[in-house]
Coordinates of C-alpha atoms in Angstrom, one line a residue:
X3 CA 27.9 71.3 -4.1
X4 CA 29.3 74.3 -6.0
X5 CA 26.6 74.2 -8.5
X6 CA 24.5 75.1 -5.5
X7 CA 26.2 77.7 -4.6
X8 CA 26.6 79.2 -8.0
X9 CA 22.5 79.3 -8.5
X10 CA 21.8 80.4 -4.8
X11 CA 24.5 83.5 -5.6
X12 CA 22.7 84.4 -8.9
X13 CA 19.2 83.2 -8.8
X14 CA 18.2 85.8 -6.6
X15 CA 16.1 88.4 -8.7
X16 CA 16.4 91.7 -6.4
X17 CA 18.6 90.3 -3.2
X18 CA 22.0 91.4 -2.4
X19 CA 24.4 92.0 -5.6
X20 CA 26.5 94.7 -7.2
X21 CA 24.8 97.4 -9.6
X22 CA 24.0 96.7 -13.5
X23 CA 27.2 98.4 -15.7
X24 CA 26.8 102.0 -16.2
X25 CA 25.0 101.9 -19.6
X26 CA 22.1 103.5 -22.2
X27 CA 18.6 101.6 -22.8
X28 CA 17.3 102.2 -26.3
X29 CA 14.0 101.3 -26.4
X30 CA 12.9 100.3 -30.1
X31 CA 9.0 100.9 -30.2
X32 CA 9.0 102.9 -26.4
X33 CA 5.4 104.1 -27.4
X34 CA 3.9 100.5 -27.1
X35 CA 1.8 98.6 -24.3
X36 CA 5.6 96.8 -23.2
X37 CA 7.3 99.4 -22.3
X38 CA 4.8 101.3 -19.8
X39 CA 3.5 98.1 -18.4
X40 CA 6.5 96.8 -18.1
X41 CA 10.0 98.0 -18.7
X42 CA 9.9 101.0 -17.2
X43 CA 8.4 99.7 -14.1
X44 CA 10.9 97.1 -13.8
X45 CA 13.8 99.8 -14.3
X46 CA 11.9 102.1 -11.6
X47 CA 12.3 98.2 -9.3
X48 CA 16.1 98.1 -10.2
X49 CA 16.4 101.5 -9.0
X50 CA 14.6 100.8 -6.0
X51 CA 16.8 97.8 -5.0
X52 CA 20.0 99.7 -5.7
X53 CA 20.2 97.3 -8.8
X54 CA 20.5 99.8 -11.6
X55 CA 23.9 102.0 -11.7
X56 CA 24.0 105.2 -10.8
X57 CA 25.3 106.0 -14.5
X58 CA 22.2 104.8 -16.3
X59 CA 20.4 106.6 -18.9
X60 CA 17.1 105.9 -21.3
X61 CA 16.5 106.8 -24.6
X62 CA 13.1 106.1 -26.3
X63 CA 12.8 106.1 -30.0
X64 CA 9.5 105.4 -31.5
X65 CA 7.0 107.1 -34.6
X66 CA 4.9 109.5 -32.6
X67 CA 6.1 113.0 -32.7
X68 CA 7.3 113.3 -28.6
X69 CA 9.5 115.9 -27.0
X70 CA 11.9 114.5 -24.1
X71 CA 9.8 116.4 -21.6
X72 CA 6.6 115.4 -23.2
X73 CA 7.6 111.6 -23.5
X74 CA 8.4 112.0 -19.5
X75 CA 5.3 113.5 -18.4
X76 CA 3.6 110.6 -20.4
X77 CA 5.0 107.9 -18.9
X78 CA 5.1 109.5 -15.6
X79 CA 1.2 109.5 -15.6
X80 CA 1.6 105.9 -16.0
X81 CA 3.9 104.3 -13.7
X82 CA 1.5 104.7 -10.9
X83 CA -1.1 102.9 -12.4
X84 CA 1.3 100.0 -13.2
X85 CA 4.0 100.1 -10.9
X86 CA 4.0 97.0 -8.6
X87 CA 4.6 99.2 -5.8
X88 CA 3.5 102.2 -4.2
X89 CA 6.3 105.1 -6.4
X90 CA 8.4 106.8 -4.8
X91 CA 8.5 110.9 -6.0
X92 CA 12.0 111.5 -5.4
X93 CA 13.3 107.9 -6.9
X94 CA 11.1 108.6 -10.1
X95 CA 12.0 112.1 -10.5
X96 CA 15.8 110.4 -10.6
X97 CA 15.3 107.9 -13.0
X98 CA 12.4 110.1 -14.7
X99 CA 15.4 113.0 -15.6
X100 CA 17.5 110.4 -16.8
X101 CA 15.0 109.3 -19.9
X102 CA 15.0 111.1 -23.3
X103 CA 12.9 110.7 -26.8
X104 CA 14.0 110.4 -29.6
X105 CA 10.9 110.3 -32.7
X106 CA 11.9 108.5 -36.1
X107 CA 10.7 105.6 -38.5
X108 CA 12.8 102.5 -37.5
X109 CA 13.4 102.3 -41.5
X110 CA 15.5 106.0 -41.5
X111 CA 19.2 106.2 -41.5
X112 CA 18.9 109.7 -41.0
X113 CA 17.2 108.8 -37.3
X114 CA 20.5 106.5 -36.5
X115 CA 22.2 108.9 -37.3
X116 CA 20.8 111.5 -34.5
X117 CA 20.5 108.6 -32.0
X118 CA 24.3 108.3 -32.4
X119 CA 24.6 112.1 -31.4
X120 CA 21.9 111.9 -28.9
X121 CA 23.9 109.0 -27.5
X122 CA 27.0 110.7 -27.1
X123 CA 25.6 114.0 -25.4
X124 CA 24.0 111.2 -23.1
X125 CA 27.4 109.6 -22.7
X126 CA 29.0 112.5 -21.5
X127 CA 26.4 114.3 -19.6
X128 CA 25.6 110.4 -17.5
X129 CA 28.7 109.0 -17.4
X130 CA 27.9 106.1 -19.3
X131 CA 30.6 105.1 -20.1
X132 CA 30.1 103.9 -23.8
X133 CA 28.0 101.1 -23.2
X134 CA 24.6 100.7 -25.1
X135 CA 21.6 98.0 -25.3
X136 CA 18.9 98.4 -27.8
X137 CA 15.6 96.7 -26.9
X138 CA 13.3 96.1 -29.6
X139 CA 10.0 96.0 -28.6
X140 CA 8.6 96.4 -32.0
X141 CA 6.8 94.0 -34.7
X142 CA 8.8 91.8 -35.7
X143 CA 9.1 92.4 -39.1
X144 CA 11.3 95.4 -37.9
X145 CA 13.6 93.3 -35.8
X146 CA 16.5 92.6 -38.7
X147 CA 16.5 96.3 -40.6
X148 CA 17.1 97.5 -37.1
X149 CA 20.2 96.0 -36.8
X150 CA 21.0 96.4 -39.8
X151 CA 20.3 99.6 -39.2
X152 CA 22.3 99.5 -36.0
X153 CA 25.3 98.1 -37.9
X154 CA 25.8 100.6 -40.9
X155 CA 25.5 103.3 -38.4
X156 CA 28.5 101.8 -36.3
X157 CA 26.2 101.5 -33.0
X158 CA 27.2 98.2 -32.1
X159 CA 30.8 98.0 -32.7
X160 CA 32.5 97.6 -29.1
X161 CA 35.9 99.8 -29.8
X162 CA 34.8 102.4 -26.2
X163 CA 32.4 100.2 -24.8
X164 CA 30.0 97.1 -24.7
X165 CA 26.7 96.7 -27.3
X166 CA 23.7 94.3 -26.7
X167 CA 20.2 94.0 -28.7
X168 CA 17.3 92.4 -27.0
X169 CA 15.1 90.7 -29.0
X170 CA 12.0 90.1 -28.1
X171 CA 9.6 87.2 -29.4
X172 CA 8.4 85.6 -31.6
X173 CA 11.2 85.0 -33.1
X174 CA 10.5 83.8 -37.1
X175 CA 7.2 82.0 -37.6
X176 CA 8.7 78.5 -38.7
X177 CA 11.9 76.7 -38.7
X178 CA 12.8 78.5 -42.2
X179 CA 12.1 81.9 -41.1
X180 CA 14.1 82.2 -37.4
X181 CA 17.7 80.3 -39.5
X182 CA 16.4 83.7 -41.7
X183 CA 16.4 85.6 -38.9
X184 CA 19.3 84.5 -37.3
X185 CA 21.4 84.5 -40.4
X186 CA 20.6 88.2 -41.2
X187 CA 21.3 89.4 -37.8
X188 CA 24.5 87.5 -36.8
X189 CA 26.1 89.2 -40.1
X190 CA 26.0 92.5 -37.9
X191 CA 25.8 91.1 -34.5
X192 CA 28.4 88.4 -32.7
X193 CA 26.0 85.9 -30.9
X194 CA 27.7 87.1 -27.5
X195 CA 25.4 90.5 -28.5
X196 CA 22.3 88.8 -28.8
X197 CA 19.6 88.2 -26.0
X198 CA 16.7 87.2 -27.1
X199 CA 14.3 87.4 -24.4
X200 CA 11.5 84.8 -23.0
X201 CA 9.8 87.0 -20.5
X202 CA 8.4 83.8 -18.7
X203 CA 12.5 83.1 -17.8
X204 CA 12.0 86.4 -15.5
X205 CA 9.9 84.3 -13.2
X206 CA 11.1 83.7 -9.8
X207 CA 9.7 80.5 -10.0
X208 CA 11.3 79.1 -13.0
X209 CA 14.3 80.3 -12.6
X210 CA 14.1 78.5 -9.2
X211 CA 13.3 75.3 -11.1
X212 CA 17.4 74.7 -10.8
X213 CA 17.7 75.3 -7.8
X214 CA 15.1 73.3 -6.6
X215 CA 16.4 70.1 -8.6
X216 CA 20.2 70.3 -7.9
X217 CA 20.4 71.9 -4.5
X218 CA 18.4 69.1 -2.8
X219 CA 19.5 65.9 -2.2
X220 CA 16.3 64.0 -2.5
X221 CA 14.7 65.2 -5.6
X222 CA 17.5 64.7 -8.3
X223 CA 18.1 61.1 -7.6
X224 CA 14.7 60.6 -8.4
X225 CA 14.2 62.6 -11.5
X226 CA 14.7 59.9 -14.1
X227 CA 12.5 57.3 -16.1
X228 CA 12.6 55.2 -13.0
X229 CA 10.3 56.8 -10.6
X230 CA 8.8 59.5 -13.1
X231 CA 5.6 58.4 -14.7
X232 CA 5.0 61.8 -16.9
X233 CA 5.4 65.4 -16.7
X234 CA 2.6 67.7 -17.5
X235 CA 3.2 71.6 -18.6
X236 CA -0.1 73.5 -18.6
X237 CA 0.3 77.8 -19.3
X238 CA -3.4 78.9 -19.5
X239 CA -5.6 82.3 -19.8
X240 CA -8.5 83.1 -19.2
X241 CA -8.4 86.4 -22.1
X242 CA -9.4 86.2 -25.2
X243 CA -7.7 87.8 -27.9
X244 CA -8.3 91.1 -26.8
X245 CA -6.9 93.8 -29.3
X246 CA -4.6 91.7 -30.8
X247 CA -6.5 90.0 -33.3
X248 CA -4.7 91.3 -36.2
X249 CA -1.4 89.8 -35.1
X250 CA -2.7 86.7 -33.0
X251 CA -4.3 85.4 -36.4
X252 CA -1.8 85.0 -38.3
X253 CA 0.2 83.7 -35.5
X254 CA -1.6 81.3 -33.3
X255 CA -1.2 79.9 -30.3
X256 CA 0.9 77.0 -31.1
X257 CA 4.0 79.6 -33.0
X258 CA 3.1 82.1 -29.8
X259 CA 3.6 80.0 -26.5
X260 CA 5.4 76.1 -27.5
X261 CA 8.7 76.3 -29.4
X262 CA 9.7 79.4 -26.7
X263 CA 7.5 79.1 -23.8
X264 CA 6.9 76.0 -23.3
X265 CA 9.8 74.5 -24.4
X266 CA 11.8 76.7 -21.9
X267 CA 10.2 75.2 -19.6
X268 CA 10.3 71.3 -20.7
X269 CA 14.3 72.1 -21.2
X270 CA 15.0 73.4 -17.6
X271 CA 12.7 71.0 -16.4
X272 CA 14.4 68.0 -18.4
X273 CA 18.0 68.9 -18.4
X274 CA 20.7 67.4 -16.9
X275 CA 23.2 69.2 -14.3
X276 CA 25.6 71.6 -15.4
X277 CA 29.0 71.8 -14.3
X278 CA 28.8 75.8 -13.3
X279 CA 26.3 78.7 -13.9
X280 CA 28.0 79.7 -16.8
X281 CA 25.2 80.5 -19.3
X282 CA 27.0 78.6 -22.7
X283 CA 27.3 75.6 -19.9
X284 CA 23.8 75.8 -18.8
X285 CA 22.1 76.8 -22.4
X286 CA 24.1 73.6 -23.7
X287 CA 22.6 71.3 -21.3
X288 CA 19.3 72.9 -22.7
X289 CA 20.0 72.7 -26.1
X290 CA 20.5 68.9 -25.6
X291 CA 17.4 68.4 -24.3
X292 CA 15.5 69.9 -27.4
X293 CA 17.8 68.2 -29.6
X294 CA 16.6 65.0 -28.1
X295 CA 13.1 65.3 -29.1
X296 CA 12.0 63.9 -32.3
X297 CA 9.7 65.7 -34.6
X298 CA 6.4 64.2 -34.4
X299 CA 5.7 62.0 -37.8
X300 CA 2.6 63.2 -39.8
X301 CA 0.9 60.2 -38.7
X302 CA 2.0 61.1 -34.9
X303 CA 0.7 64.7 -35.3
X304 CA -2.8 62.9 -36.0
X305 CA -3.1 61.0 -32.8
X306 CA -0.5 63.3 -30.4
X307 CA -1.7 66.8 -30.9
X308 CA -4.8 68.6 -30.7
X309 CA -6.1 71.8 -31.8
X310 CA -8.9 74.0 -30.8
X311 CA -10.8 77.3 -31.1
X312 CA -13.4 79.3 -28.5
X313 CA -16.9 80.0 -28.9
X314 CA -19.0 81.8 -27.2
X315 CA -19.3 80.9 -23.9
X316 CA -19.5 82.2 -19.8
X317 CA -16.4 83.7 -17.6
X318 CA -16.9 84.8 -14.0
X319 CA -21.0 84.9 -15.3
X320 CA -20.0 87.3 -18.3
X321 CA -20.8 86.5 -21.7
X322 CA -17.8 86.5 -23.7
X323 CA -17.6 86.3 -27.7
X324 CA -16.3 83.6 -29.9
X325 CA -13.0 83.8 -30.9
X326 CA -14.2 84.6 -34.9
X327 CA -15.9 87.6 -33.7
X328 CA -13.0 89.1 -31.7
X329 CA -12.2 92.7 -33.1
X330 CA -10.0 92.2 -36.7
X331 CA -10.1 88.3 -36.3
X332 CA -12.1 87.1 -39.8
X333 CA -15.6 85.4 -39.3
X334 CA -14.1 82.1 -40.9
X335 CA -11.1 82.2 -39.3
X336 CA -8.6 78.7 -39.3
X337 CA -6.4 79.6 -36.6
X338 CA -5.7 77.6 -33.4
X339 CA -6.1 79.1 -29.7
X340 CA -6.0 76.2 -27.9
X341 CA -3.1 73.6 -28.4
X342 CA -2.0 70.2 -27.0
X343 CA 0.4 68.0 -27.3
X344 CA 2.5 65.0 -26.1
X345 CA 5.9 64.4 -26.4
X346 CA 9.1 62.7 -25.6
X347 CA 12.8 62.7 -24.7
X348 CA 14.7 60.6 -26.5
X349 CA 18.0 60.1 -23.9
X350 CA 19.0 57.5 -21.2
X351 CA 17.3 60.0 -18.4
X352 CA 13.5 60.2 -19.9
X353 CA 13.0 57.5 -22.3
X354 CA 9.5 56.5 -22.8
X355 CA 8.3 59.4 -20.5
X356 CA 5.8 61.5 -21.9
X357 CA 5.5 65.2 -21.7
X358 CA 2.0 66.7 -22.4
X359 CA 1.5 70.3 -22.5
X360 CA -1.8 72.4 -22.9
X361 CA -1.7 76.0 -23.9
X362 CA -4.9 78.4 -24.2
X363 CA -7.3 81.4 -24.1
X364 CA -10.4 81.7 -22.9
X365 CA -9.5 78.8 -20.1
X366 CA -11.4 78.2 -16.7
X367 CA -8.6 79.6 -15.0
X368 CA -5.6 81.9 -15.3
X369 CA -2.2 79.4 -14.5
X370 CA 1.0 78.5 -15.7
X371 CA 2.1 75.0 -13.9
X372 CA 4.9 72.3 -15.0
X373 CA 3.4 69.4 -13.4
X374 CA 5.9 66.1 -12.0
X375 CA 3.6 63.0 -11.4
X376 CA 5.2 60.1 -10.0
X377 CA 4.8 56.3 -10.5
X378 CA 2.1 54.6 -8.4
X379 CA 3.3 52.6 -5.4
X380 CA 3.0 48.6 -5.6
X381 CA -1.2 47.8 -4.6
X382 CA 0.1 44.4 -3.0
X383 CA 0.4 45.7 0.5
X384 CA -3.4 46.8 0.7
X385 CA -4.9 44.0 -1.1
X386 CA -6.9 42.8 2.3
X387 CA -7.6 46.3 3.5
X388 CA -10.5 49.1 2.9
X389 CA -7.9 50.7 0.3
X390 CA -9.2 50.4 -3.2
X391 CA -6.8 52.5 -5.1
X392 CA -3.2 54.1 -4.5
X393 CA -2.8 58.0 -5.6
X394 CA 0.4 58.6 -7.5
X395 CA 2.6 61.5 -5.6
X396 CA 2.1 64.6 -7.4
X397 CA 5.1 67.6 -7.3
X398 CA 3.5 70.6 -8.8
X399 CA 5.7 73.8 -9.8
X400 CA 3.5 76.9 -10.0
X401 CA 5.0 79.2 -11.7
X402 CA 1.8 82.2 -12.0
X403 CA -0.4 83.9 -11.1
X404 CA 1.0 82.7 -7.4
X405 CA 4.6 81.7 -7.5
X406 CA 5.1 78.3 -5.3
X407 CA 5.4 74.5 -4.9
X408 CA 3.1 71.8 -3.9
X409 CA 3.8 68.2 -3.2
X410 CA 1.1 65.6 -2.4
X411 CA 1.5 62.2 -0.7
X412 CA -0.7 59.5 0.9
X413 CA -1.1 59.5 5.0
X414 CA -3.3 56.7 7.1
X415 CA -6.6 58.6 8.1
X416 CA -6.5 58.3 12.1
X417 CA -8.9 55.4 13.2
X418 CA -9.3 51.6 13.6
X419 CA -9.5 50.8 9.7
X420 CA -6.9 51.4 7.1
X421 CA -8.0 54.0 4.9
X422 CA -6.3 56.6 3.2
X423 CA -6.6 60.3 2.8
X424 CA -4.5 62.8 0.4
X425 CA -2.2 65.4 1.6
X426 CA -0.9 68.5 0.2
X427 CA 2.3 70.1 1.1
X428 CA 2.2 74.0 -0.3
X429 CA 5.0 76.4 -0.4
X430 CA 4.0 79.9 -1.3
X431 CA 7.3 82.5 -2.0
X432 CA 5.3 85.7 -0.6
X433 CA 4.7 83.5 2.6
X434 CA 8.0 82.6 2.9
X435 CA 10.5 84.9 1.8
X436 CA 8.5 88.0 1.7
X437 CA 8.6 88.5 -1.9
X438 CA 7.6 91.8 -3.3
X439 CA 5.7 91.8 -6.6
X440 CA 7.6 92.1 -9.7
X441 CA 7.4 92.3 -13.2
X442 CA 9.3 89.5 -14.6
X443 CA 11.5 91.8 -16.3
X444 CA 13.8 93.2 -13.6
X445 CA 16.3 90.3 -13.6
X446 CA 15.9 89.9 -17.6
X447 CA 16.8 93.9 -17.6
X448 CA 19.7 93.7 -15.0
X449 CA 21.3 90.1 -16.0
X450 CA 21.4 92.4 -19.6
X451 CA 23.2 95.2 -18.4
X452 CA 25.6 92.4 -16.2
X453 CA 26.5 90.9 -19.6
X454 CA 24.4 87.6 -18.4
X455 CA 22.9 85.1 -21.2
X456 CA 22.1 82.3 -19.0
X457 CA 18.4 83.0 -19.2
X458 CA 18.2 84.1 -22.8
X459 CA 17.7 81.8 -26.1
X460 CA 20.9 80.9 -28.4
X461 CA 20.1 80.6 -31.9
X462 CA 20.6 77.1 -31.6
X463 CA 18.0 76.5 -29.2
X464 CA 15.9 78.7 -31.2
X465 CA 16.0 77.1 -34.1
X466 CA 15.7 73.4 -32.9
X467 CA 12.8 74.4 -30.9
X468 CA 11.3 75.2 -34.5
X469 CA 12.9 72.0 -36.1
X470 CA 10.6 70.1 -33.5
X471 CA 7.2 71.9 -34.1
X472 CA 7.5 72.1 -38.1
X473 CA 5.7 68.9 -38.6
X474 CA 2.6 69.8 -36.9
X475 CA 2.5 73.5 -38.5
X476 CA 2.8 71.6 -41.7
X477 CA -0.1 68.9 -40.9
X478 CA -2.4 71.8 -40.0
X479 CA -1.9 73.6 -42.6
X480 CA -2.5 70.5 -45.3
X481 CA -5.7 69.7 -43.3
X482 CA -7.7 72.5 -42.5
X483 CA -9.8 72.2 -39.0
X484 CA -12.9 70.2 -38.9
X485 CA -14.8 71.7 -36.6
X486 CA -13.7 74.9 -35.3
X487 CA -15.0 76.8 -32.7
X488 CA -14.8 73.5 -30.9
X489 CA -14.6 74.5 -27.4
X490 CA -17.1 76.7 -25.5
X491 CA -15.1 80.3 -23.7
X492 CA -14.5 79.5 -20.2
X493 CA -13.9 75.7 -20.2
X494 CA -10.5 73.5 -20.7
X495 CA -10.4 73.1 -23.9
X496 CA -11.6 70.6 -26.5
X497 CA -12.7 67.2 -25.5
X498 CA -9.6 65.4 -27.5
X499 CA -7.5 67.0 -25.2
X500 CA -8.7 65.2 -22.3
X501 CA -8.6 61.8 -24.4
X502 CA -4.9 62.7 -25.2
X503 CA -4.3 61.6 -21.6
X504 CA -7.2 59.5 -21.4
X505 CA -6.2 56.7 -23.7
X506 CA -2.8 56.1 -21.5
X507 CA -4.9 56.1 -18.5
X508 CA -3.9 59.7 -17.2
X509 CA -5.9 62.9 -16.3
X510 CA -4.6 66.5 -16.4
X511 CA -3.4 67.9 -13.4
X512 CA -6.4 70.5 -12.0
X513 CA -2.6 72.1 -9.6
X514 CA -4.6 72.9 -6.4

C-alpha cells in the first residue's frame, strides 16, 4: 500500500532522514515563555539527531534591550532546566554560537531594516544560503504588521532563496476576524509561505493517527457508520489559568482549544484516505471533513453544547481558587473554561455518528484522548446465560501526557459458568520503540525548514473551522451564563456535560 509506505518514511519525528535546509530562524517575541521552554529545546533535539543542517543560524528579535552574548548566556542558563534531555556542553556550545539578538519594537521599520543587514552578515558568515523563516511567537495582534512589516522590507521575496512565516495560534477570534487575518497576510505572503502551526500536530501520537488507520488492514474497513457507534475527543488540564488571565479572558476556552485543536484532531480522525503524503492531498481530505459539519442551529447550541466555569475547589489535596479570582481575571467574569459539545459528519462515511468533545481547566486529570467506541454486539446469544449486559469495544488513542493505544474487548472468565470479564490491550511508545521525550515541536520545526505543510493549517481549513463554531460564540454571547462558577476545581466538569451523553444512553470515556 504506497500510502503506507509514504507515512512510515515521513511520520517518523527524529528517525533516519536527511538534515533540515541550510536556513535562519527569526524568532518574533524570542523573550517569551515559547521559546525557552520550547523552541530552543527542540532545535538543541534536531541538533542532537543530526536533524538540523550544519548551515543553521538563529536570530532573536524581541523588546528587551539584549546583546547577542547576553541573550546567549540567558538562554543558556535555561536549556538545562527544560531540555528533555540531559545537554550536551560541546553540542550547545555549537548551536549556542550560532544564535544572535537583535532588540526592536515589532511596529519599527527602522529594526527590519537592521534585521535585513544582520541577516546577511549571518548569511555569509553560516552559509545559509539565503533561506529565512520568521516565527512569530508574539500576541497576536502583532502577527499581520509583521508581515507586513516583513514585506515592505523585501524579507520574504524568494529571488536568492526560500521565505516561510510561522504563525502561531489563535488565529482571529471568530470567523470574521481569521478571513481578516488571512486576507491581510496573503497580500504579502503566497499561501505556500504560510504555516500556521497547531503544536498538538507535533505529537507522535497524532501524527500516528494515519498510520494507524491506513497501514492496517483491520481497522479501516471498520471505520465507518456501520460498526462505529460514536467518537469521543476529551483534551483536559488540570491548571488553572495561571498567569494568563489577561489574555485567557477575553479568549476562552472554546476560541482557545476547538476550531484548532480539537478539530485537528476530529479531521485526521474522520478523514478519508489520501492518495499520497502530499500535504495539499492530505489537508484536502481534511478540509472536507470540516466542511461536512454543519453549524449548530441556535436552537441546537441550546441542547448540544455546554459551558462551564471553576470554583474553588481541591487538586492533589491543595486548595485551589476559583476561576474569578485568578490573577487579572475580573470578579464577575462571563467567560467559559470548560466546554462541550456534540457534533456530526454530514458524508456517506459518518452519518448520524456523533462526535462529543470536552475541553477544560481545573479537570481531575491531565489527558488528551480521541476516543473510538464501537457498536454493542447482538444480546441474543447470552439470553440463557449469567451475562446480563454486553460491553461495547472501546479503541482509545492517547495522545498525552503518555503517548499510546488501548483496545478493550470481552473474554469468557475461566470456569464452569459463562460470565464475562473486560480486557484491555495497552500499547505504550516509550515501551516499545524506545521513544525519547520530546517537545512536540521538533518535527513542526524540521518539516518547516524541509518546506513540509502537511501538518500545518490552510486558510481554508482555518476559516471553516470558525464557520462551524460561530453559532455557538454568537448564542453565548446573546445569553449570558446562568450560573457560573458551575463546577467545583478538580472535578469533570459541569453536570450537563455528563447529561450531554446521558440522554443518548452514553457515558464519557474515563481512557484507562
Amino acid at each position: 500500500m504506497q500510502i503506507a509506505e509514504d507515512i512510515a518514511a515521513t511520520s517518523n519525528q527524529t528517525g533516519p532522514g536527511r538534515p533540515g535546509d541550510p536556513c535562519i530562524m527569526v524568532i518574533f517575541g524570542a523573550s517569551g515563555d515559547l521559546t525557552k521552554r520550547k523552541l530552543i529545546p527542540a532545535l538543541y533535539n534536531l541538533a542532537k539527531d543530526n536533524l538540523l543542517s550544519k548551515e543553521f543560524a538563529l536570530v532573536g528579535l524581541a523588546r528587551n534591550e539584549l546583546s547577542s552574548e547576553q541573550f546567549r548566556d540567558m538562554i543558556g542558563k535555561e536549556i538545562g532546566e527544560y531540555a528533555t534531555t540531559k545537554v550536551d556542553a560541546d553540542l550547545w556550545h555549537w548551536l549556542a554560537r550560532r544564535i544572535y539578538y537583535l532588540a526592536g519594537d515589532f511596529d519599527d521599520a527602522a529594526v527590519y531594516a537592521k534585521l535585513c543587514d544582520l541577516l546577511s552578515q549571518i548569511d555569509k558568515e553560516h552559509g545559509t544560503r539565503g533561506n529565512y523563516f520568521y516565527y512569530l511567537a508574539t500576541a497576536p495582534s502583532f502577527f499581520a504588521p509583521i508581515v507586513k512589516q516583513l514585506g515592505a522590507a523585501g524579507l520574504v521575496t524568494e529571488e536568492t532563496g526560500w521565505r516561510r512565516v510561522t504563525i502561531e495560534k489563535p488565529f482571529g477570534r471568530n470567523y470574521d476576524s481569521a478571513v481578516a487575518l488571512n486576507k491581510e497576510i496573503r497580500q504579502v505572503l503566497d499561501e505556500k509561505q504560510i504555516y500556521r502551526i497547531d503544536h498538538y500536530l507535533g505529537k507522535e501520537t497524532v501524527q500516528n493517527i494515519l498510520v494507524f488507520r491506513f497501514a492496517n488492514g483491520i481497522f479501516e474497513p471498520i471505520w465507518n457508520r456501520r460498526y462505529i457507534d460514536h467518537v469521543q475527543i476529551t483534551v483536559a488540564e488540570t491548571v488553572g489559568v495561571e498567569q494568563r488571565g489577561g489574555y485567557y479572558d477575553k479568549a476562552g476556552t472554546l476560541r482557545d482549544m476547538v476550531p484548532n485543536h480539537i478539530f485537528q484532531l476530529i479531521s485526521l480522525t474522520a478523514m478519508e484516505p489520501p492518495i499520497s503524503f502530499d500535504a495539499d492531498v492530505v489537508r484536502d481530505e481534511q478540509a472536507k471533513i470540516l466542511k461536512a459539519i454543519p453549524p449548530p442551529t441556535d436552537e441546537e447550541v441550546l441542547v448540544r453544547t455546554v459551558r462551564g466555569q471553576y470554583g474553588e475547589g481541591v487538586q492533589d489535596g491543595v486548595k485551589v481558587p476559583a476561576y474569578r479570582a485568578e490573577p487579572m481575571v475580573p470578579p464577575d467574569s462571563r467567560t467559559e473554561t470548560f466546554v462541550a459539545m456534540k457534533l456530526f459528519i454530514d458524508n456517506w462515511r459518518w452519518a448520524d455518528v456523533p462526535f462529543y468533545l470536552r475541553t477544560g481547566k481545573r479537570l481531575p486529570k491531565r489527558t488528551t484522548q480521541i476516543a473510538i467506541q464501537f457498536k454493542r454486539a447482538p444480546f441474543v446469544l447470552f439470553r440463557k446465560t449469567a451475562v446480563d449486559r454486553l460491553e461495547p469495544n472501546r479503541l482509545v488513542l492517547h495522545l498525552q501526557p503518555d503517548e499510546g493505544i488501548s483496545l478493550s474487548f470481552s473474554a469468557k472468565v475461566p470456569g464452569p459458568v459463562v460470565q464475562i470479564g473486560d480486557v484491555n490491550m495497552n500499547f505504550n511508545y516509550t515501551d516499545y520503540f524506545n521513544a525519547t521525550p520530546q517537545t512536540g515541536y521538533e518535527r513542526l520545526l524540521y518539516d518547516c525548514m524541509l518546506g513540509d505543510a502537511t501538518l500545518f493549517q490552510r486558510s481554508d481549513m482555518v476559516e471553516t473551522a470558525w464557520h462551524v463554531v460561530a453559532p455557538v460564540l454568537d448564542v453565548w454571547e446573546a445569553l449570558p451564563p446562568r450560573k457560573f462558577p458551575n463546577y467545583a476545581a478538580g472535578t469533570w466538569g459541569p453536570p450537563e456535560a455528563d447529561e450531554l451523553l446521558t440522554k443518548d444512553h452514553r457515558h464519557w470515556s474515563t481512557g484507562e
